[in-house]
Amino acid sequence: MNYIKRKSWELKESFVTDEKFFNDRRKFLKLGAALAVSTSAVMELAAKEFTPLPNLHYTKDLNQNNLTPNSYEQITSYNNFYEFTTSKKAVKEKAKNFRSEPWQISVDGLVEKPFILDMEKLLKKFALEERIYRFRCVEGWSMVVPWIGFELSELIKYAKPLSNAKYIRFETLYDPKQFPSQRYGLGSIDYPYVEGLRMDEAMNPLAIIAVGLYGHTLPPQNGAPIRLITPWKYGFKSIKSIVKITFTDTMPLNTWRKAAPYEYGFYANVNPDVDHPRWSQKRERLLGKFFKQDTLMFNGYEKEVADLYKDMDLRKEF
Ligand SMILES: Nc1nc2c(c(=O)[nH]1)N[C@H]1C(S)=C(S)[C@@H](COP(=O)(O)O)O[C@H]1N2
Ligand SMILES: [Mo]
């Protein structure tokens, strides 16, 4: 681990989060002197948050949209992963012993030949790149994440789907031993978690298979070891911990649509003009910000994806 980073992390842990100590200005200044650094330098160091050192090789995103990523801490401490718990702040702790190694993904359905992909092999087969994307949960919060992954279209080409394959269906691991909600039937959804895309959506260059964030392999709470990311759609489309990919000619019944069809559709495109039946989708709270910001059509990716839906009534097919 990088020395400076570790030092800042330790400072944060041992001193600054200790409010009593922090508030005792005299002691604090004495400490500053002892360390032979100014108070502001201590505070600046302390303000830096933990980010793991990269363990993946990847090409950097040029970040032409000039997005400012949320911190690693924010992205990995506030999660939706119902298999562990419905409490966003508790996922990280409940998921910490998740075994995502070894991991296999079966690819089947309307393909030339079904096959099984080893996670290790997959990481060698596809060149990784960083994608800094906006991410908008249907609940009204959002973040900016530097994902590491590869285009879903690459995987599709590799899988050689038949011409009658119109949709792609994804399934999360079913393992009640590891996922408490699968054991106890919690979260008011069916398991395994299922998602799907129309083939032309799946082929869009924005759709990626993510295997990391901040240059490091995905932590369990964010869907280790492999998940989908479709940044123009609400977060629930971005299915985690995938073990099965099926090419099909019928629209997959995705988990949230199955649970509440009047509230969640198949497309789930981010759309500030189509409210959720129980709340407005016009605005969102970016993690770490106090004031809400406007939600953008297709989450700011209109130029890239609007064409996919030009003949659709987005109110009916939400
Ligand atoms: N298997 C599975 N995938 C899932 C979920 C889930 O509960 N289970 N939650 C979804 C929802 S609602 C959101 S907002 C995102 C959250 O991703 P994050 O925790 O990485 O922010 O994951 C999506 N993928
Ligand atoms: Mo979500």
Coordinates of C-alpha atoms and ligand atoms in Angstrom, one line a residue:
M1 CA 0.0 0.0 0.0
N2 CA 1.2 3.5 -0.8
Y3 CA 2.8 5.0 2.2
I4 CA 1.2 8.5 2.0
K5 CA -2.2 7.1 1.5
R6 CA -1.9 4.7 4.4
K7 CA -0.7 7.5 6.6
S8 CA -3.7 9.7 5.7
W9 CA -6.0 6.8 6.4
E10 CA -4.5 6.1 9.7
L11 CA -4.6 9.7 10.7
K12 CA -8.2 9.8 9.8
E13 CA -9.0 6.7 11.8
S14 CA -6.9 7.4 14.9
F15 CA -7.3 11.2 15.4
V16 CA -9.7 13.1 13.4
T17 CA -12.8 11.0 13.7
D18 CA -12.3 11.2 17.5
E19 CA -14.4 14.3 17.9
K20 CA -13.5 14.9 21.5
F21 CA -9.9 15.0 20.6
F22 CA -10.4 17.1 17.5
N23 CA -12.4 19.7 19.5
D24 CA -9.7 20.0 22.1
R25 CA -7.8 22.6 20.1
R26 CA -4.8 22.9 22.5
K27 CA -4.1 19.2 22.4
F28 CA -4.6 19.3 18.6
L29 CA -2.0 22.1 18.2
K30 CA 0.4 20.3 20.4
L31 CA 0.0 17.2 18.3
G32 CA 0.7 19.3 15.2
A33 CA 3.9 20.6 16.7
A34 CA 4.9 17.1 17.7
L35 CA 4.5 15.9 14.2
A36 CA 6.3 19.0 12.9
V37 CA 3.5 19.8 10.5
S38 CA 1.1 22.7 10.4
T39 CA -2.5 22.2 11.5
S40 CA -3.8 22.7 8.0
A41 CA -1.5 20.1 6.6
V42 CA -2.8 17.6 9.2
M43 CA -6.3 18.5 8.3
E44 CA -5.6 18.2 4.6
L45 CA -4.1 14.8 5.0
A46 CA -6.9 13.7 7.2
A47 CA -9.5 14.9 4.7
K48 CA -8.2 12.4 2.1
E49 CA -10.1 9.2 2.1
F50 CA -9.0 5.7 1.6
T51 CA -8.7 4.5 -2.0
P52 CA -7.2 1.1 -2.7
L53 CA -4.2 0.9 -5.0
P54 CA -5.1 -0.3 -8.5
N55 CA -4.7 -4.0 -9.1
L56 CA -6.1 -4.0 -12.6
H57 CA -4.5 -2.9 -15.9
Y58 CA -6.7 -0.5 -17.8
T59 CA -6.8 2.5 -20.2
K60 CA -7.9 5.7 -18.5
D61 CA -11.1 7.5 -19.4
L62 CA -10.4 10.9 -21.0
N63 CA -13.4 12.2 -19.0
Q64 CA -14.7 14.5 -21.7
N65 CA -17.8 15.2 -19.6
N66 CA -15.6 16.5 -16.8
L67 CA -17.3 14.5 -14.2
T68 CA -16.0 14.5 -10.6
P69 CA -16.1 11.0 -9.2
N70 CA -17.5 10.3 -5.8
S71 CA -15.0 9.1 -3.3
Y72 CA -14.2 5.4 -3.0
E73 CA -15.7 5.5 0.5
Q74 CA -19.0 7.0 -0.7
I75 CA -19.3 4.5 -3.6
T76 CA -18.6 1.5 -1.4
S77 CA -20.5 2.5 1.8
Y78 CA -24.0 3.2 0.5
N79 CA -25.3 0.3 -1.6
N80 CA -28.3 -1.5 -2.8
F81 CA -27.7 -5.3 -2.7
Y82 CA -30.9 -6.9 -1.4
E83 CA -29.3 -10.3 -1.2
F84 CA -27.4 -9.1 1.8
T85 CA -29.8 -6.6 3.4
T86 CA -32.1 -3.8 2.4
S87 CA -30.2 -1.3 4.5
K88 CA -27.9 0.6 2.2
K89 CA -25.5 1.4 5.0
A90 CA -25.2 -2.1 6.2
V91 CA -24.4 -3.9 2.9
K92 CA -20.7 -3.3 3.2
E93 CA -20.4 -5.0 6.5
K94 CA -22.7 -7.9 5.7
A95 CA -21.0 -8.5 2.4
K96 CA -17.4 -8.4 3.6
N97 CA -16.9 -12.2 3.7
F98 CA -18.5 -12.8 0.3
R99 CA -16.6 -15.4 -1.7
S100 CA -16.3 -14.3 -5.3
E101 CA -13.4 -16.6 -6.2
P102 CA -13.5 -18.9 -8.0
W103 CA -16.2 -17.6 -10.2
Q104 CA -17.8 -18.9 -13.4
I105 CA -20.4 -17.4 -15.8
S106 CA -22.4 -19.7 -18.0
V107 CA -23.5 -18.3 -21.4
D108 CA -26.4 -20.1 -23.0
G109 CA -29.7 -19.8 -24.9
L110 CA -29.7 -18.7 -28.5
V111 CA -26.0 -18.9 -29.1
E112 CA -24.0 -21.0 -31.6
K113 CA -22.6 -23.0 -28.7
P114 CA -23.3 -22.6 -24.9
F115 CA -20.1 -22.2 -22.9
I116 CA -18.8 -21.5 -19.4
L117 CA -16.4 -18.6 -18.8
D118 CA -13.9 -18.6 -16.0
M119 CA -13.5 -15.2 -14.4
E120 CA -9.7 -15.5 -14.6
K121 CA -9.9 -16.2 -18.4
L122 CA -12.4 -13.5 -18.9
L123 CA -10.1 -10.9 -17.4
K124 CA -7.4 -11.9 -19.8
K125 CA -9.7 -12.1 -22.8
F126 CA -11.1 -8.5 -22.7
A127 CA -9.0 -5.4 -22.5
L128 CA -10.1 -3.3 -19.6
E129 CA -10.9 0.4 -19.7
E130 CA -12.0 3.0 -17.2
R131 CA -15.5 4.5 -17.7
I132 CA -16.4 7.5 -15.5
Y133 CA -20.2 7.4 -15.5
R134 CA -23.1 9.0 -13.7
F135 CA -25.2 6.5 -11.8
R136 CA -28.8 7.3 -10.8
C137 CA -30.8 5.1 -8.5
V138 CA -34.6 5.0 -9.0
E139 CA -34.9 6.0 -5.3
G140 CA -33.5 9.5 -6.1
W141 CA -29.9 9.4 -5.2
S142 CA -26.9 9.4 -7.6
M143 CA -23.2 9.2 -7.8
V144 CA -20.3 9.4 -10.3
V145 CA -18.2 6.2 -10.5
P146 CA -14.9 5.4 -12.2
W147 CA -15.8 1.9 -13.3
I148 CA -13.3 -0.5 -14.8
G149 CA -14.6 -2.9 -17.4
F150 CA -15.2 -3.6 -21.1
E151 CA -18.1 -3.1 -23.5
L152 CA -20.9 -5.6 -23.2
S153 CA -20.9 -5.7 -27.0
E154 CA -17.4 -7.3 -26.9
L155 CA -18.8 -10.2 -24.8
I156 CA -21.8 -10.5 -27.1
K157 CA -19.6 -10.8 -30.2
Y158 CA -17.5 -13.4 -28.4
A159 CA -20.7 -15.4 -27.5
K160 CA -21.9 -15.5 -31.1
P161 CA -25.7 -15.1 -30.6
L162 CA -28.1 -16.5 -33.3
S163 CA -30.0 -14.1 -35.4
N164 CA -33.2 -14.8 -33.5
A165 CA -31.7 -13.6 -30.2
K166 CA -33.6 -10.4 -29.4
Y167 CA -32.8 -10.0 -25.7
I168 CA -30.1 -10.8 -23.3
R169 CA -30.9 -12.0 -19.8
F170 CA -28.7 -11.8 -16.7
E171 CA -28.9 -13.7 -13.5
T172 CA -27.2 -13.1 -10.1
L173 CA -25.7 -15.9 -8.0
Y174 CA -28.3 -17.9 -6.0
D175 CA -26.5 -19.1 -2.9
P176 CA -28.6 -18.9 0.3
K177 CA -25.4 -19.8 2.3
Q178 CA -23.8 -16.6 1.3
F179 CA -26.9 -14.3 0.8
P180 CA -29.0 -14.0 4.0
S181 CA -32.0 -12.6 2.2
Q182 CA -32.2 -15.7 0.0
R183 CA -32.2 -17.8 3.2
Y184 CA -35.0 -15.9 4.9
G185 CA -36.9 -14.6 1.9
L186 CA -36.2 -11.0 2.7
G187 CA -36.5 -7.8 0.6
S188 CA -39.9 -8.5 -1.1
I189 CA -38.3 -9.6 -4.3
D190 CA -37.7 -13.1 -5.9
Y191 CA -34.2 -14.6 -6.1
P192 CA -32.1 -15.0 -8.0
Y193 CA -32.1 -11.4 -9.2
V194 CA -32.8 -11.1 -12.9
E195 CA -32.3 -8.3 -15.4
G196 CA -32.4 -7.9 -19.1
L197 CA -31.7 -5.7 -22.1
R198 CA -33.0 -5.5 -25.7
M199 CA -30.2 -6.6 -28.0
D200 CA -29.7 -3.2 -29.5
E201 CA -29.5 -1.6 -26.1
A202 CA -26.9 -4.2 -25.0
M203 CA -24.8 -3.5 -28.1
N204 CA -24.7 0.3 -27.3
P205 CA -21.1 1.3 -26.5
L206 CA -22.2 2.8 -23.2
A207 CA -23.3 -0.6 -21.8
I208 CA -20.4 -2.2 -20.0
I209 CA -19.5 -5.2 -17.9
A210 CA -17.7 -3.9 -14.9
V211 CA -15.1 -5.8 -12.9
G212 CA -13.7 -3.0 -10.9
L213 CA -13.8 0.6 -9.7
Y214 CA -11.1 3.1 -8.9
G215 CA -8.7 0.7 -10.7
H216 CA -9.3 -2.1 -8.2
T217 CA -11.4 -5.2 -8.5
L218 CA -15.0 -4.7 -7.3
P219 CA -15.6 -5.0 -3.6
P220 CA -18.5 -7.4 -2.7
Q221 CA -21.0 -4.7 -1.9
N222 CA -20.7 -3.3 -5.5
G223 CA -21.3 -6.6 -7.2
A224 CA -18.1 -8.6 -7.1
P225 CA -16.7 -10.0 -9.2
I226 CA -18.7 -8.9 -12.3
R227 CA -21.7 -6.8 -13.0
L228 CA -23.6 -4.9 -15.6
I229 CA -23.5 -1.1 -15.9
T230 CA -26.1 0.8 -18.1
P231 CA -25.6 4.4 -17.0
W232 CA -28.6 5.8 -18.9
K233 CA -30.9 3.5 -16.9
Y234 CA -32.0 3.5 -13.3
G235 CA -29.5 1.6 -11.1
F236 CA -31.6 -1.5 -10.6
K237 CA -30.8 -2.5 -14.2
S238 CA -27.1 -2.7 -13.3
I239 CA -27.3 -6.3 -12.0
K240 CA -24.6 -7.5 -9.6
S241 CA -22.6 -10.7 -9.2
I242 CA -23.6 -12.3 -12.5
V243 CA -23.4 -16.0 -13.0
K244 CA -25.5 -16.6 -16.0
I245 CA -26.1 -14.8 -19.3
T246 CA -28.9 -16.1 -21.6
F247 CA -29.7 -15.0 -25.2
T248 CA -33.4 -15.2 -25.8
D249 CA -36.2 -14.2 -28.2
T250 CA -38.6 -13.1 -25.4
M251 CA -38.4 -10.1 -23.1
P252 CA -36.9 -11.2 -19.8
L253 CA -39.1 -10.6 -16.7
N254 CA -36.7 -8.5 -14.6
T255 CA -36.9 -8.7 -10.8
W256 CA -38.3 -5.3 -10.0
R257 CA -40.9 -5.4 -12.7
K258 CA -42.0 -8.8 -11.5
A259 CA -42.2 -7.5 -7.9
A260 CA -44.1 -4.2 -8.7
P261 CA -45.0 -3.9 -12.4
Y262 CA -46.8 -0.6 -12.0
E263 CA -43.7 1.0 -10.5
Y264 CA -40.9 -0.6 -12.4
G265 CA -40.7 -1.4 -16.1
F266 CA -38.4 -3.3 -18.4
Y267 CA -36.7 -0.2 -19.8
A268 CA -36.1 1.8 -16.7
N269 CA -34.6 4.7 -18.6
V270 CA -33.7 7.6 -16.5
N271 CA -36.4 10.2 -17.3
P272 CA -37.1 13.3 -15.2
D273 CA -40.5 13.7 -17.0
V274 CA -41.9 10.3 -16.0
D275 CA -42.4 10.2 -12.2
H276 CA -42.4 7.1 -10.1
P277 CA -46.0 6.5 -8.9
R278 CA -44.9 7.4 -5.4
W279 CA -42.3 10.2 -6.0
S280 CA -41.0 12.7 -8.5
Q281 CA -38.0 11.8 -10.6
K282 CA -37.2 15.4 -11.5
R283 CA -34.3 15.8 -9.1
E284 CA -31.8 13.7 -7.3
R285 CA -29.3 13.9 -4.5
L286 CA -25.7 13.3 -5.5
L287 CA -24.0 11.4 -2.7
G288 CA -22.1 13.9 -0.5
K289 CA -24.1 16.9 -1.6
F290 CA -26.7 18.7 0.5
F291 CA -28.8 20.3 -2.2
K292 CA -30.5 18.3 -4.9
Q293 CA -29.7 18.6 -8.6
D294 CA -31.8 18.3 -11.7
T295 CA -32.0 14.8 -13.2
L296 CA -31.0 14.7 -16.8
M297 CA -32.9 12.9 -19.6
F298 CA -31.3 9.5 -20.0
N299 CA -29.1 10.5 -17.1
G300 CA -27.1 12.9 -19.4
Y301 CA -26.5 10.3 -22.2
E302 CA -29.3 11.4 -24.5
K303 CA -26.9 11.9 -27.5
E304 CA -25.7 8.4 -27.2
V305 CA -29.0 6.5 -26.6
A306 CA -32.1 8.5 -27.6
D307 CA -32.1 6.8 -31.0
L308 CA -32.8 3.4 -29.4
Y309 CA -36.2 4.7 -28.2
K310 CA -37.3 7.1 -31.0
D311 CA -40.4 5.1 -31.9
M312 CA -41.5 4.4 -28.3
D313 CA -43.9 6.2 -26.0
L314 CA -41.6 6.6 -23.0
R315 CA -44.6 7.1 -20.6
K316 CA -46.0 3.7 -21.5
E317 CA -42.8 1.8 -21.9
F318 CA -41.0 3.1 -18.8
Ligands
LIG1 N1 -28.2 -8.8 -7.6 C1 -28.5 -7.5 -7.3 N2 -28.1 -6.5 -8.2 C2 -28.5 -5.2 -7.9 C3 -29.3 -4.9 -6.8 C4 -29.6 -5.9 -5.9 O1 -30.3 -5.7 -4.9 N3 -29.2 -7.2 -6.2 N4 -29.6 -3.6 -6.6 C5 -29.7 -2.7 -7.8 C6 -29.9 -1.3 -7.4 S1 -31.5 -0.8 -7.0 C7 -28.9 -0.3 -7.5 S2 -29.3 1.3 -7.3 C8 -27.6 -0.7 -7.8 C9 -26.6 -0.2 -6.7 O2 -25.3 -0.4 -7.1 P1 -24.1 0.0 -6.1 O3 -24.4 -0.6 -4.7 O4 -22.9 -0.4 -6.7 O5 -24.3 1.5 -6.0 O6 -27.4 -2.1 -7.9 C10 -28.4 -2.8 -8.6 N5 -28.1 -4.2 -8.8
MO2 MO -31.6 1.4 -7.1

